[in-house]
Amino acid sequence: MSRGTVSRVINDEPYVSAEARTAIEAAIEKVGYVPNNAARSLVMQRSQAVGFIVHEPHSLFLDDPNIGGILLGANTVLSRADYQMVSLVIDSQRDTDRVARYLSGGFVDGVIIVSARHEDPMIRVVQRLALPAAFVGHPPDLRQLPFVGIDNRASARAITERLMATGRKRIGMIAAALDRDSGADRLAGFTDALGPRFDPALVARVPLYTYSDGADGMRALLERDPGIDGVFAASDAVAAGALEALRDAGRSVPGDVGIVGFDDSSWALRTQPHLSTVHQPAFGLGAAAAECVLGQLRGEAQPVGGILLDTPIVWRNSA
Amino acid sequence: MSRGTVSRVINDEPYVSAEARTAIEAAIEKVGYVPNNAARSLVMQRSQAVGFIVHEPHSLFLDDPNIGGILLGANTVLSRADYQMVSLVIDSQRDTDRVARYLSGGFVDGVIIVSARHEDPMIRVVQRLALPAAFVGHPPDLRQLPFVGIDNRASARAITERLMATGRKRIGMIAAALDRDSGADRLAGFTDALGPRFDPALVARVPLYTYSDGADGMRALLERDPGIDGVFAASDAVAAGALEALRDAGRSVPGDVGIVGFDDSSWALRTQPHLSTVHQPAFGLGAAAAECVLGQLRGEAQPVGGILLDTPIVWRNSA
DNA sequence: TTGAAAGCGCTAACAC
DNA sequence: GTGTTAGCGCTTTCAA
């Protein structure tokens, strides 16, 4: 049997006699033969793999429950299309360079990029290689590249309005990660909702979407206005931290103050009381990003400007 | 210039004149040339990549704070050695097969496997390929393959003894994940510590290391013996759930009952009071597993029987 | 329907 | 020091 025929069997191509096919299949089984992917991808110019790049500082990577959901969503879609998802974490400059080489080297046919930052070097790499890509989230300098995300501003506005509808008089916000568009947009949505009632003194700014920053922010708010009775926390983790500060200060929730979060992450059900929050469709984001990359791989045109997924409000007991 | 010389420049080999080197480097820069990794790994028989396989059910993957730490530890070590870590998540039978093909195909030079289960198909794949591997954790049917882990039994015994030393009279355990060696070993360590005082009625068995299972377990314990005054929870997440049940039942912690956890995960500082617990060196486990694989890649003999990392007790306020 | 041969882009051995 | 050449293991013409 020639290599050609064997190749045809492995790739399920026509023009192979039944007997040759069974004979070859038996032989493959017997020898335990496995095709060498490196050789195959060299000649076929594709690897049947899609990269999943996570670019997060340590603390967030460990904390952020969204990443896991996005990853699982992407993997589910890619798996169904018989693509291998390979996730690459970037944690240093050295990582950035190595990942850039990895992408350049033809090890992946496309790439999903999570939490890219402003001026992210990956954006340039992807553009230079003309690699099919989809971003999750929307770094501001992302020209023309497809992305999937949520409308942080409209969602923040919606949940703030819902909080206002409960009759709170002094509503503040713990705004986090203002250097990212998600953080800035959530603050903008909050401002939109409050309109003329907006009071900058009632916005505490903290660097990260973390529990401890949430506690810090809440303490700051309490100090500035002890009469505060409503809080929009920029994320559930932040809200959970705020809850701790509120408990320490002897305030009851939702009695004395109503609090709402953002993400509907596993945090939301771990707090006492459970959080009213904006549902972030993490799994759906990953799945949509994967579909987007697969579409490009099939040569389909992608919608320009990206796609935004729905973010229903989940109302529980914290407000 | 011939391909040979160019190759020598790219691989930083000697016997290239300074002028040729600079000329070629300039040309590379100018054309934006990037070497094709598939071709390179085909001829060199190595890919300079190490797989990181996570085999977890959804819920755990999203919840388990250890995985992130292990992943970061492994990535740090591999990155320093200029290896690309590619993580592959297994979430279905289809994934298992595809990952097996991926490994067989020469896309990785070695592999780190996290949370393999009993009879895990990956064990066979790795053995058949004679792929340098390191397991994190210790599935029971892991013959001769290297692993890194912790001594769950000794650690559980140590923290239980510490809890006993606080003078508690009726000590119970919320035992989780008894189908895994970690779960079974933690129960065994608890039994060891209690010795003749061990009372099977004070062990609540729950399926998973989760918050909600912890709450369920604690409720069961309270029902069986309202006078219980000490609890060893099989993980911090379980302990956090138990704390909720205790609060609902009007018991104070550590006043009425002392509780200890396991993992020293981010949960430990999110509860009120903070948890006394066993520190699980997640980052170190990932780093050690990576070192182990790199050692094999360098042809060094690995210690048989695996290596166990230290698990210091972190004593806080929950007991 | 099958075999033979070319070539994917690279490295390594050898000749110059 | 540098150019030349032979593969790495596969798919894919093209002939038979």
XYZ file of C-alpha atoms in Angstrom, chain A:
319
model
C 0.000 0.000 0.000
C 1.289 3.432 -0.779
C 1.325 6.402 1.501
C -1.191 8.063 -0.763
C -3.823 5.439 -0.189
C -3.265 5.457 3.534
C -3.645 9.202 3.543
C -6.935 8.865 1.692
C -8.244 6.432 4.263
C -7.263 8.634 7.161
C -8.946 11.645 5.641
C -12.063 9.721 4.723
C -11.706 10.480 1.067
C -13.504 8.637 -1.730
C -11.853 6.409 -4.317
C -10.636 3.780 -1.925
C -11.832 0.209 -2.293
C -13.618 -1.257 0.680
C -11.029 -3.971 1.089
C -8.097 -1.583 0.989
C -9.860 0.583 3.530
C -10.493 -2.205 6.012
C -7.001 -3.598 5.545
C -5.444 -0.225 6.231
C -7.689 0.439 9.191
C -6.686 -2.892 10.668
C -3.022 -2.104 10.141
C -3.414 1.303 11.762
C -5.040 -0.292 14.766
C -2.380 -2.964 14.981
C 0.628 -0.685 14.802
C -1.020 2.004 16.890
C -0.287 4.517 14.190
C -1.070 8.154 14.821
C -0.609 10.775 12.124
C 1.885 13.506 12.838
C 0.029 16.750 13.100
C 3.089 18.883 12.552
C 3.645 17.335 9.143
C 0.001 17.549 8.322
C -0.345 21.165 9.279
C 2.818 21.955 7.369
C 1.395 20.722 4.122
C -2.207 21.728 4.686
C -1.334 25.155 6.005
C -3.735 24.797 8.874
C -3.587 23.306 12.306
C -7.225 22.799 13.181
C -6.544 24.673 16.403
C -7.727 28.021 17.708
C -5.854 29.988 20.344
C -7.563 31.394 23.421
C -5.432 34.164 24.825
C -5.899 35.421 28.333
C -4.081 38.526 29.291
C -4.733 39.254 32.929
C -2.755 40.150 35.972
C -2.472 37.339 38.488
C -5.033 38.482 40.951
C -7.753 38.974 38.402
C -7.124 35.743 36.658
C -7.605 33.897 39.899
C -10.618 35.889 40.932
C -12.546 36.612 37.817
C -15.291 34.030 37.456
C -16.150 35.252 33.975
C -13.005 33.947 32.386
C -13.878 30.377 33.209
C -17.313 30.753 31.661
C -15.970 32.373 28.520
C -13.385 29.658 28.177
C -15.939 26.914 28.527
C -18.275 28.566 26.040
C -15.529 28.890 23.466
C -14.352 25.353 24.018
C -17.826 23.953 23.588
C -18.311 25.580 20.199
C -14.819 24.845 18.937
C -15.002 21.275 20.115
C -18.210 20.713 18.221
C -16.512 21.968 15.058
C -13.576 19.670 15.765
C -11.171 22.423 16.516
C -8.739 22.126 19.371
C -8.778 25.118 21.672
C -5.356 25.936 23.032
C -5.296 28.542 25.706
C -2.271 30.692 26.150
C -1.829 32.818 29.216
C 0.176 35.979 29.084
C 1.709 36.968 32.340
C 4.899 38.823 31.420
C 6.591 40.584 28.555
C 8.407 37.390 27.835
C 5.072 35.638 27.499
C 3.867 38.279 25.080
C 6.801 37.734 22.780
C 6.587 33.987 22.960
C 2.885 33.936 22.266
C 3.418 36.254 19.318
C 5.933 33.788 17.905
C 3.586 30.935 18.612
C 0.789 32.578 16.676
C 3.108 33.507 13.832
C 4.320 29.977 13.564
C 1.135 28.549 12.196
C 0.220 26.607 15.302
C -3.263 28.102 15.308
C -5.688 28.993 12.553
C -7.399 31.712 14.515
C -7.520 33.310 17.902
C -9.895 34.501 20.624
C -8.514 37.243 22.802
C -9.908 37.949 26.237
C -9.374 41.126 28.171
C -7.011 42.838 25.829
C -5.867 46.150 27.137
C -5.386 49.532 25.600
C -2.493 49.349 23.126
C -2.360 45.616 23.542
C 0.543 44.242 21.507
C -1.619 41.287 20.530
C -3.764 43.600 18.436
C -0.784 44.428 16.228
C 0.331 40.833 16.012
C -3.080 39.685 14.912
C -3.349 42.421 12.331
C 0.091 41.797 10.904
C -0.622 38.105 10.516
C -4.143 38.749 9.248
C -5.140 35.991 11.617
C -8.863 35.391 11.995
C -9.627 36.798 15.421
C -12.381 37.764 17.793
C -11.980 39.878 20.873
C -14.075 39.457 23.977
C -14.566 42.946 25.276
C -13.685 46.027 23.385
C -10.329 47.721 23.845
C -10.730 51.239 22.500
C -8.021 51.114 19.880
C -9.400 48.012 18.271
C -9.767 49.122 14.690
C -12.103 47.109 12.542
C -11.375 43.869 14.355
C -14.453 41.860 15.279
C -15.466 41.649 18.901
C -18.247 40.389 21.104
C -19.231 42.081 24.286
C -22.002 43.568 26.294
C -23.298 47.096 26.516
C -21.809 48.031 29.861
C -23.168 51.541 29.752
C -26.769 50.634 29.029
C -26.684 47.778 31.536
C -25.279 49.986 34.270
C -27.914 52.556 33.524
C -30.663 49.967 33.662
C -29.699 48.518 37.011
C -29.150 51.947 38.521
C -32.639 52.960 37.414
C -34.007 49.815 38.950
C -32.265 50.705 42.200
C -33.650 54.238 42.049
C -37.126 52.772 41.600
C -36.881 51.212 45.059
C -37.044 54.718 46.472
C -33.461 55.266 47.600
C -32.529 58.891 48.109
C -28.746 58.974 48.297
C -27.282 56.624 45.720
C -23.537 56.180 45.304
C -21.271 54.030 43.196
C -18.097 52.102 43.775
C -16.448 52.508 40.390
C -13.618 50.132 39.572
C -11.103 49.636 36.790
C -11.670 53.003 35.186
C -8.694 52.407 32.929
C -10.717 49.820 31.059
C -13.673 50.548 28.905
C -15.883 48.259 30.976
C -15.130 50.229 34.120
C -15.507 53.609 32.471
C -18.740 52.595 30.723
C -20.329 51.369 33.925
C -19.637 54.695 35.548
C -21.042 56.499 32.517
C -24.229 54.417 32.691
C -24.574 55.237 36.369
C -24.194 58.932 35.599
C -26.763 58.671 32.798
C -29.320 57.131 35.114
C -28.919 59.645 37.895
C -29.023 62.630 35.569
C -29.353 65.837 37.578
C -29.270 63.898 40.832
C -25.707 62.772 40.123
C -23.284 63.780 42.873
C -19.586 63.182 42.166
C -18.883 63.006 45.882
C -20.851 59.770 45.968
C -18.517 57.980 43.560
C -15.648 56.056 45.114
C -12.968 55.101 42.625
C -10.970 51.936 43.189
C -8.400 50.290 40.935
C -9.677 46.728 40.535
C -12.829 44.625 40.433
C -11.908 42.914 43.677
C -13.418 42.090 47.015
C -10.900 44.110 48.991
C -11.232 47.151 46.755
C -14.990 46.886 47.225
C -14.603 47.029 50.978
C -12.253 50.016 50.689
C -14.642 51.817 48.374
C -17.604 51.292 50.662
C -15.709 52.579 53.657
C -14.794 55.703 51.697
C -18.425 56.225 50.706
C -19.655 55.791 54.264
C -17.186 58.337 55.466
C -18.170 60.891 52.861
C -21.879 60.469 53.458
C -23.087 58.383 56.381
C -26.633 58.799 55.111
C -26.012 56.906 51.867
C -28.816 54.424 51.237
C -28.100 52.958 47.805
C -24.945 51.652 46.125
C -24.140 50.402 42.653
C -20.995 48.303 42.862
C -19.055 47.905 39.619
C -18.970 44.131 40.013
C -20.285 41.393 42.251
C -16.887 40.929 43.853
C -16.839 44.632 44.630
C -20.385 44.377 46.007
C -19.372 41.483 48.226
C -16.538 43.530 49.652
C -18.885 46.450 50.150
C -21.240 44.189 52.045
C -18.468 43.382 54.478
C -17.745 47.056 55.071
C -21.445 47.706 55.559
C -21.720 44.883 58.078
C -18.698 46.211 59.967
C -20.323 49.637 60.037
C -23.482 48.147 61.471
C -25.656 48.906 58.455
C -28.285 46.384 57.402
C -28.819 45.340 53.780
C -31.280 45.897 52.199
C -32.828 47.670 55.207
C -30.479 50.623 55.656
C -28.871 50.463 52.263
C -29.731 48.737 49.011
C -26.839 47.449 46.943
C -26.612 46.103 43.411
C -23.719 44.472 41.613
C -22.663 43.517 38.118
C -21.772 40.150 36.538
C -24.107 37.661 38.183
C -21.040 35.630 38.995
C -20.805 32.946 41.635
C -20.286 35.773 44.115
C -23.887 36.794 43.762
C -25.217 33.751 45.574
C -22.441 33.566 48.116
C -23.262 36.772 49.842
C -25.857 37.361 52.497
C -28.282 38.583 51.208
C -27.934 37.377 47.618
C -27.094 40.122 45.161
C -29.368 41.884 42.742
C -27.176 42.243 39.706
C -26.725 42.405 35.935
C -26.313 39.017 34.330
C -23.186 38.807 32.234
C -23.471 35.995 29.694
C -19.941 34.676 30.058
C -20.548 31.333 28.405
C -22.417 33.026 25.577
C -19.597 35.488 25.014
C -17.105 32.679 24.641
C -19.423 30.786 22.337
C -20.106 33.850 20.187
C -16.412 34.655 19.906
C -15.725 31.099 18.809
C -18.518 31.225 16.216
C -17.073 34.450 14.929
C -13.646 32.920 14.422
C -15.078 29.798 12.838
C -17.117 31.967 10.492
C -13.990 33.761 9.344
C -12.257 30.439 8.889
C -15.090 29.372 6.618
C -14.581 32.565 4.689
C -17.830 34.176 5.745
C -18.038 37.912 6.160
C -18.438 39.025 9.758
C -20.694 41.812 10.987
C -18.617 44.935 11.414
C -18.578 46.720 14.731
C -18.985 43.633 16.800
C -21.932 42.015 18.464
C -23.428 42.792 21.835
C -25.161 40.177 23.925
C -28.129 40.709 26.199
C -27.638 41.359 29.883
C -30.846 40.691 31.817
C -31.195 42.078 35.302
C -31.434 39.477 38.031
C -33.237 40.884 41.018
C -32.574 39.210 44.335
C -32.488 40.451 47.924
C -29.701 42.960 48.305
C -31.887 45.788 47.055
